[in-house]
Short mmCIF file of C-alpha atoms in Angstrom, two decimals:
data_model
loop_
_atom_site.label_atom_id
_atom_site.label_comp_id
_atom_site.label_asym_id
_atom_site.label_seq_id
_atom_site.Cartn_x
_atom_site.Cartn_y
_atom_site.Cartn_z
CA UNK A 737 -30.38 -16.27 -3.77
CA UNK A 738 -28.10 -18.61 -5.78
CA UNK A 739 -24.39 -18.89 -5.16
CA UNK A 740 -22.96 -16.72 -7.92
CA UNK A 741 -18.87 -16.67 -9.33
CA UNK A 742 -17.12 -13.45 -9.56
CA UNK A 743 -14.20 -12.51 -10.65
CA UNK A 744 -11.63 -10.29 -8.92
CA UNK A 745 -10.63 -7.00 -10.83
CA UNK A 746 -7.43 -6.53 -11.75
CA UNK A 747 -5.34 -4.35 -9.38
CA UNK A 748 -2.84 -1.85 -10.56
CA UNK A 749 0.79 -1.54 -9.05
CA UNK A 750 3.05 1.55 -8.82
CA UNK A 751 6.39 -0.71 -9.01
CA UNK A 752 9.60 0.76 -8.66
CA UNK A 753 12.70 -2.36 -8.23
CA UNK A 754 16.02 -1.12 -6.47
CA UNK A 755 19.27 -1.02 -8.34
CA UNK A 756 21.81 0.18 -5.77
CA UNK A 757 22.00 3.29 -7.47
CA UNK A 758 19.06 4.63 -7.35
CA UNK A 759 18.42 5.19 -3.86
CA UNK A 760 17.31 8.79 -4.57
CA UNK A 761 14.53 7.84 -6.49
CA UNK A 762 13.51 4.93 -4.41
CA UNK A 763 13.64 7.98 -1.22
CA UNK A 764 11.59 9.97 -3.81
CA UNK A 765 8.83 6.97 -4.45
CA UNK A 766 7.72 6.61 -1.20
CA UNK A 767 8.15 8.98 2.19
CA UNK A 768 8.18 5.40 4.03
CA UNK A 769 11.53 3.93 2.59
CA UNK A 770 14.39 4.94 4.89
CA UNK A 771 18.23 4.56 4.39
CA UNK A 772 20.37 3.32 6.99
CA UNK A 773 23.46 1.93 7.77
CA UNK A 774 22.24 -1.86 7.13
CA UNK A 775 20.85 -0.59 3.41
CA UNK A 776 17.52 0.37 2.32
CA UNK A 777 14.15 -0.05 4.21
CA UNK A 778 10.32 -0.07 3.73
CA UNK A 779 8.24 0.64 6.20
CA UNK A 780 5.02 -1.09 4.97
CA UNK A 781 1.71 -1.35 6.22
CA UNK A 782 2.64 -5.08 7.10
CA UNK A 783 6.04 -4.22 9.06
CA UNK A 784 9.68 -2.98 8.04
CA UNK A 785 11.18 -5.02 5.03
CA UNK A 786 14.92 -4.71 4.15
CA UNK A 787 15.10 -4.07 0.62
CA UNK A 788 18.32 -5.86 -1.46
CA UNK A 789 19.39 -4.95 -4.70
CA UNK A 790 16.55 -6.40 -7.57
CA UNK A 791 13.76 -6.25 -4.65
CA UNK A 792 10.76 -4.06 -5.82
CA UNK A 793 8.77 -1.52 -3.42
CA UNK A 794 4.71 -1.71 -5.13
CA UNK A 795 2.32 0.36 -3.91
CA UNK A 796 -0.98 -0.19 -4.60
CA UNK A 797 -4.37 1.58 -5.45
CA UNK A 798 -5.18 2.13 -1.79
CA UNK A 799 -1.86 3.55 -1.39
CA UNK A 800 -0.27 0.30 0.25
CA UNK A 801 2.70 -0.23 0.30
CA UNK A 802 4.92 -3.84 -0.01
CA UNK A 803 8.33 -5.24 -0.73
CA UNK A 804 9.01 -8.46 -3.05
CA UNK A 805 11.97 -10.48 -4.31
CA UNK A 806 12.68 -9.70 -7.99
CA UNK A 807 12.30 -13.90 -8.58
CA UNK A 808 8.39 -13.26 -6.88
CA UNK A 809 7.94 -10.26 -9.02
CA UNK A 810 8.80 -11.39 -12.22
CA UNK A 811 6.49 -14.58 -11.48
CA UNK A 812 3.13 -12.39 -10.65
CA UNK A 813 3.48 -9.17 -12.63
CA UNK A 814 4.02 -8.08 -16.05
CA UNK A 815 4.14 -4.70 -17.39
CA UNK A 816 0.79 -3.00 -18.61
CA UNK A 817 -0.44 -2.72 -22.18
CA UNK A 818 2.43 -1.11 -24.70
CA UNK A 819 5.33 -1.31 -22.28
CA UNK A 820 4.96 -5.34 -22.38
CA UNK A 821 4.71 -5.22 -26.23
CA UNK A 822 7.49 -3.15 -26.69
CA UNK A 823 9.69 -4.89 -23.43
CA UNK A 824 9.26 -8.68 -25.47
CA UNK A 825 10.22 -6.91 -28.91
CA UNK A 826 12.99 -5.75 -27.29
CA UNK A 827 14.22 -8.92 -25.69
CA UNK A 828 13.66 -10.85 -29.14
CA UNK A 829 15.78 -8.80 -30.99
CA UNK A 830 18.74 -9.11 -28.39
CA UNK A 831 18.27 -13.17 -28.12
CA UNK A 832 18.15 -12.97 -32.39
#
């Protein structure tokens, strides 16, 4: 059989990024982010991650969950479909 090129699917993210004041909903996103006295954390399927203000929780389609710095975020993900349209109309019209 001849070597053959595939490409990956794309993957859809449940994103959520932490504000500081929204640790209710962040509680209410996932049953394995915990508050503490050192801030907010994620227990992921790869190991505990602090989560700062701007860091996003994603969990995936398998139900996987992850923690990344907004700078990492913004540099891999974009929003889906409408939201993306409507998120660059929106930033043209403040910068104009």
């Amino acid at each position: 059989m001849p070597k053959t090129k595939y490409k990956q699917k794309p993957l859809f993210w449940y994103c959520l990024q932490f504000t500081g004041d929204n640790v209710a909903e962040m509680l209410e996103f996932s049953d394995r982010i915990s508050w503490d006295e050192e801030g907010q954390r994620l227990v992921a399927d790869k190991g505990v991650h602090v989560i700062n203000v701007t860091d996003w929780v994603m969990e995936d389609q398998a139900g996987n969950f992850s923690g990344m710095v907004d700078e990492q975020f913004q540099a891999f993900f974009q929003l889906e479909g409408d939201r993306q349209r409507n998120r660059d109309r929106n930033e043209t019209r403040a910068a104009g």
